[in-house]
Amino acid sequence: MPDKPVLWITRTLSANTMARAQRDYEVIFDPADAPGTADMIIEHSKNVDAIIPCHSEIFSQDVVSALGDRLKIIANHSVGVDHCDLAALESRGIVVTNTPDVLSDATAEIAFLLLLGAARRAIEGDSLVRSGQWTSWSPSFMVGHQVTGKRLGIIGMGKVGQVMARRARGFDMQVHYHNRSQLPPADECGAVFHKSLDTLLPECDFLSLHCPATEATQHIINRETLQKLPSGSILINTARGALVDESALEQAISSGHLAAAGLDCFATEPCGNPILSAHPNVFLLPHIGSATFDTRDAMGYRALDNLDAFFRGETPGDRLV
Ligand code: DGY
């Protein structure tokens, strides 16, 4: 019986994932569940064949250049890989995989939670009742923005964007999208393609971000693009904090140009943005788009499927480099 490959799992994954990993690999794991620092990544890489990291472990160019020669594969427990310098990893001959598809439903659910909550003032309403300060009612009280029949813009029509478009149909929304390329009609879910943001943004009562964070999409939402949204529109971000210039967003909220925002991702995580948190019309969640029991199992299994394929000598299904 050959020795099992040695696998470092950086964070606490679902119990089912941990059990399967421990059955098939020699697992190194710290139940303290703290993010792996650069030093930890470099140290562990000298003694393991594989790592399952999350987006909390940063494989920068400097870290990658110091990785030990034993490490052969990084099987990410995430669909986003902006924490990995893929070019540097490729040049070191380290295989990298991610977990696409399996978190699309869960992430679209959170995007819709934020969309509805931001539109209908869920945070203000909840605090009023919870704090015991709900003392009167009137037809002019807590009036919000209706979602049904409105226009939803989607930036990034990958798997999550497509689920979002399908869910929007349930609210009779008209969906518009911008993507690097137009999708085949079967995947468009009836949404209208916009080659450029210039034509998409003026069509959005709601704008939901679903593209990866790359050099090209860094601060895709900035002062200029926010101004192209109609006055009174609502921004939703469940993708990555790097997509949004938060000071421009804060200004758009303060001035009333945006009616509200719903954010699950921030430039600084964990923590968020205290200036945005001061606005009751900004609905905030702590990066929990994929955090359901079903999806955590599915992400863990997908990462392990990729590892299993690699150690069988096959190309993992979700190989990126
Ligand atoms: C992802 O998979 O990219 C989610 O943001 C969780 O890391």
Coordinates of N, CA and C in Angstrom, one line a residue, residues 2-100:
P2 N 0.9 2.1 -1.1 CA 1.7 3.3 -1.1 C 1.3 4.3 0.0
D3 N 2.2 5.1 0.5 CA 1.9 6.1 1.5 C 0.8 7.0 0.9
K4 N 0.0 7.5 1.8 CA -1.0 8.5 1.4 C -0.3 9.8 1.1
P5 N -0.8 10.6 0.1 CA -0.2 12.0 0.0 C -0.5 12.8 1.2
V6 N 0.4 13.7 1.5 CA 0.2 14.6 2.7 C -0.5 15.8 2.3
L7 N -1.5 16.2 2.9 CA -2.4 17.3 2.6 C -2.6 18.2 3.7
W8 N -2.3 19.5 3.5 CA -2.6 20.5 4.5 C -3.9 21.2 4.2
I9 N -4.9 21.1 5.1 CA -6.1 21.8 5.0 C -6.1 23.0 5.9
T10 N -6.1 24.2 5.3 CA -5.8 25.4 6.0 C -6.9 25.8 7.0
R11 N -8.2 25.6 6.7 CA -9.3 26.1 7.5 C -10.2 24.9 7.8
T12 N -11.2 25.1 8.7 CA -12.1 24.1 9.1 C -13.2 23.9 8.0
L13 N -13.1 22.8 7.3 CA -14.1 22.6 6.2 C -15.2 21.7 6.8
S14 N -16.2 21.4 6.0 CA -17.4 20.7 6.5 C -16.9 19.3 7.1
A15 N -17.7 18.8 8.1 CA -17.3 17.6 8.7 C -17.2 16.5 7.7
N16 N -18.1 16.4 6.7 CA -18.1 15.4 5.7 C -16.8 15.5 4.9
T17 N -16.4 16.7 4.6 CA -15.2 16.9 3.8 C -14.0 16.5 4.6
M18 N -14.0 16.8 5.9 CA -12.8 16.5 6.7 C -12.7 14.9 6.8
A19 N -13.9 14.3 7.0 CA -13.9 12.8 7.1 C -13.3 12.2 5.9
R20 N -13.8 12.6 4.7 CA -13.3 12.0 3.4 C -11.9 12.3 3.2
A21 N -11.4 13.5 3.6 CA -10.0 13.9 3.4 C -9.1 13.0 4.3
Q22 N -9.6 12.8 5.5 CA -8.8 12.0 6.5 C -8.7 10.5 6.1
R23 N -9.8 10.1 5.4 CA -9.8 8.7 4.9 C -8.8 8.5 3.8
D24 N -8.6 9.5 2.9 CA -7.8 9.3 1.7 C -6.4 9.9 1.7
Y25 N -6.2 10.8 2.7 CA -4.9 11.6 2.7 C -4.4 11.6 4.2
E26 N -3.1 11.9 4.3 CA -2.6 12.1 5.6 C -2.7 13.6 5.8
V27 N -3.7 14.0 6.7 CA -4.1 15.4 6.7 C -3.4 16.1 7.9
I28 N -2.9 17.3 7.5 CA -2.4 18.2 8.6 C -3.5 19.3 8.7
F29 N -3.9 19.6 9.9 CA -5.0 20.5 10.1 C -5.0 21.1 11.5
D30 N -5.2 22.4 11.6 CA -5.2 23.0 12.9 C -6.6 23.5 13.3
P31 N -7.2 22.8 14.3 CA -8.6 23.1 14.6 C -8.8 24.6 15.1
A32 N -7.7 25.3 15.3 CA -7.8 26.7 15.7 C -8.5 27.5 14.6
D33 N -8.4 27.0 13.3 CA -9.1 27.6 12.2 C -8.7 29.1 12.0
A34 N -7.4 29.4 12.1 CA -6.9 30.7 11.8 C -6.4 30.8 10.4
P35 N -6.5 31.9 9.7 CA -6.0 32.0 8.3 C -4.5 31.7 8.3
G36 N -4.1 31.0 7.2 CA -2.7 30.7 7.0 C -1.9 31.9 6.6
T37 N -0.9 32.3 7.4 CA 0.0 33.4 7.1 C 1.0 33.0 6.0
A38 N 1.7 34.0 5.4 CA 2.7 33.7 4.4 C 3.7 32.8 5.0
D39 N 4.2 33.0 6.2 CA 5.2 32.1 6.8 C 4.7 30.7 6.9
M40 N 3.4 30.6 7.4 CA 2.8 29.2 7.5 C 2.8 28.5 6.2
I41 N 2.3 29.2 5.2 CA 2.2 28.6 3.8 C 3.6 28.1 3.4
I42 N 4.6 29.0 3.5 CA 5.9 28.6 3.1 C 6.4 27.4 3.9
E43 N 6.3 27.4 5.2 CA 6.7 26.3 6.0 C 6.1 25.0 5.7
H44 N 4.7 25.0 5.6 CA 4.0 23.8 5.3 C 4.3 23.3 3.9
S45 N 4.6 24.2 3.0 CA 4.8 23.7 1.6 C 6.0 22.8 1.5
K46 N 6.9 22.9 2.5 CA 8.1 22.0 2.4 C 7.8 20.6 2.8
N47 N 6.7 20.4 3.5 CA 6.4 19.0 4.0 C 5.1 18.4 3.5
V48 N 4.4 19.1 2.5 CA 3.2 18.5 2.1 C 3.2 18.4 0.5
D49 N 2.3 17.4 0.1 CA 2.2 17.3 -1.4 C 1.1 18.2 -2.0
A50 N 0.2 18.5 -1.1 CA -1.0 19.3 -1.6 C -1.5 20.2 -0.5
I51 N -2.2 21.3 -0.9 CA -2.9 22.2 0.0 C -4.3 22.4 -0.4
I52 N -5.2 22.3 0.5 CA -6.6 22.9 0.2 C -6.7 24.2 1.0
P53 N -6.5 25.3 0.3 CA -6.6 26.6 1.0 C -8.0 27.2 0.7
C54 N -8.3 28.3 1.4 CA -9.5 29.1 1.1 C -9.0 30.4 0.6
H55 N -10.0 31.4 0.3 CA -9.5 32.7 -0.2 C -8.8 33.5 0.9
S56 N -8.7 32.9 2.1 CA -8.0 33.6 3.2 C -6.5 33.4 3.2
E57 N -6.0 32.5 2.3 CA -4.6 32.2 2.3 C -4.1 32.9 1.0
I58 N -3.1 33.7 1.1 CA -2.7 34.5 -0.1 C -1.4 33.9 -0.7
F59 N -1.5 33.5 -1.9 CA -0.3 32.9 -2.6 C 0.2 34.0 -3.6
S60 N 0.9 35.0 -3.0 CA 1.4 36.1 -3.8 C 2.7 35.7 -4.5
Q61 N 3.2 36.5 -5.4 CA 4.4 36.2 -6.1 C 5.5 35.8 -5.1
D62 N 5.7 36.7 -4.1 CA 6.8 36.4 -3.1 C 6.6 35.1 -2.4
V63 N 5.4 34.8 -2.0 CA 5.1 33.5 -1.3 C 5.4 32.4 -2.2
V64 N 4.9 32.5 -3.5 CA 5.1 31.4 -4.4 C 6.6 31.1 -4.7
S65 N 7.3 32.2 -4.8 CA 8.8 32.0 -5.1 C 9.5 31.3 -3.9
A66 N 8.9 31.3 -2.7 CA 9.5 30.7 -1.6 C 8.9 29.3 -1.2
L67 N 8.0 28.8 -2.0 CA 7.3 27.5 -1.7 C 8.3 26.4 -1.9
G68 N 8.1 25.4 -1.0 CA 9.0 24.2 -1.1 C 8.8 23.4 -2.4
D69 N 9.7 22.6 -2.7 CA 9.6 21.8 -4.0 C 8.7 20.6 -3.9
R70 N 8.3 20.2 -2.6 CA 7.5 19.1 -2.5 C 6.0 19.3 -3.0
L71 N 5.6 20.6 -2.8 CA 4.2 20.9 -3.1 C 3.9 20.8 -4.5
K72 N 2.8 20.0 -4.9 CA 2.5 19.7 -6.3 C 1.2 20.4 -6.7
I73 N 0.3 20.5 -5.8 CA -1.1 21.0 -6.2 C -1.7 21.8 -5.1
I74 N -2.4 22.9 -5.5 CA -3.2 23.7 -4.6 C -4.6 23.5 -5.1
A75 N -5.4 22.8 -4.3 CA -6.8 22.6 -4.7 C -7.7 23.5 -3.9
N76 N -8.0 24.7 -4.5 CA -8.7 25.7 -3.7 C -10.1 25.3 -3.4
H77 N -10.5 25.7 -2.2 CA -11.9 25.5 -1.7 C -12.6 26.9 -1.9
S78 N -12.7 27.3 -3.2 CA -13.3 28.5 -3.6 C -13.4 28.5 -5.1
V79 N -14.3 29.3 -5.6 CA -14.4 29.5 -7.0 C -13.4 30.7 -7.4
G80 N -13.4 31.7 -6.6 CA -12.5 32.9 -6.8 C -11.1 32.5 -6.5
V81 N -10.2 32.9 -7.4 CA -8.8 32.6 -7.2 C -7.9 33.8 -7.2
D82 N -8.5 35.0 -6.9 CA -7.7 36.2 -6.9 C -6.7 36.2 -5.8
H83 N -6.7 35.3 -4.8 CA -5.7 35.2 -3.8 C -4.5 34.4 -4.3
C84 N -4.6 33.9 -5.5 CA -3.4 33.1 -6.0 C -2.8 33.8 -7.2
D85 N -1.5 34.0 -7.2 CA -0.8 34.5 -8.4 C -0.6 33.3 -9.3
L86 N -1.6 33.2 -10.2 CA -1.6 32.0 -11.1 C -0.4 31.9 -12.0
A87 N 0.1 33.0 -12.5 CA 1.2 33.0 -13.4 C 2.5 32.5 -12.6
A88 N 2.6 33.0 -11.4 CA 3.8 32.6 -10.6 C 3.7 31.1 -10.3
L89 N 2.5 30.6 -9.9 CA 2.3 29.2 -9.6 C 2.5 28.3 -10.8
E90 N 2.1 28.8 -12.0 CA 2.3 28.0 -13.2 C 3.8 27.9 -13.5
S91 N 4.5 29.0 -13.3 CA 5.9 29.0 -13.6 C 6.7 28.1 -12.6
R92 N 6.1 27.8 -11.4 CA 6.7 26.8 -10.5 C 6.2 25.4 -10.8
G93 N 5.4 25.2 -11.7 CA 4.9 23.9 -12.1 C 3.9 23.4 -11.1
I94 N 3.2 24.3 -10.3 CA 2.2 23.8 -9.3 C 0.8 23.9 -9.9
V95 N 0.1 22.8 -9.8 CA -1.2 22.7 -10.4 C -2.2 23.5 -9.5
V96 N -3.1 24.2 -10.1 CA -4.1 25.0 -9.3 C -5.5 24.6 -9.8
T97 N -6.4 24.3 -8.8 CA -7.8 24.1 -9.2 C -8.7 25.0 -8.3
N98 N -10.0 25.1 -8.8 CA -11.0 25.8 -8.0 C -12.3 25.0 -7.9
T99 N -13.3 25.6 -7.4 CA -14.6 24.9 -7.2 C -15.8 25.6 -7.9
P100 N -15.8 25.6 -9.2 CA -16.9 26.3 -9.9 C -18.2 25.6 -9.8

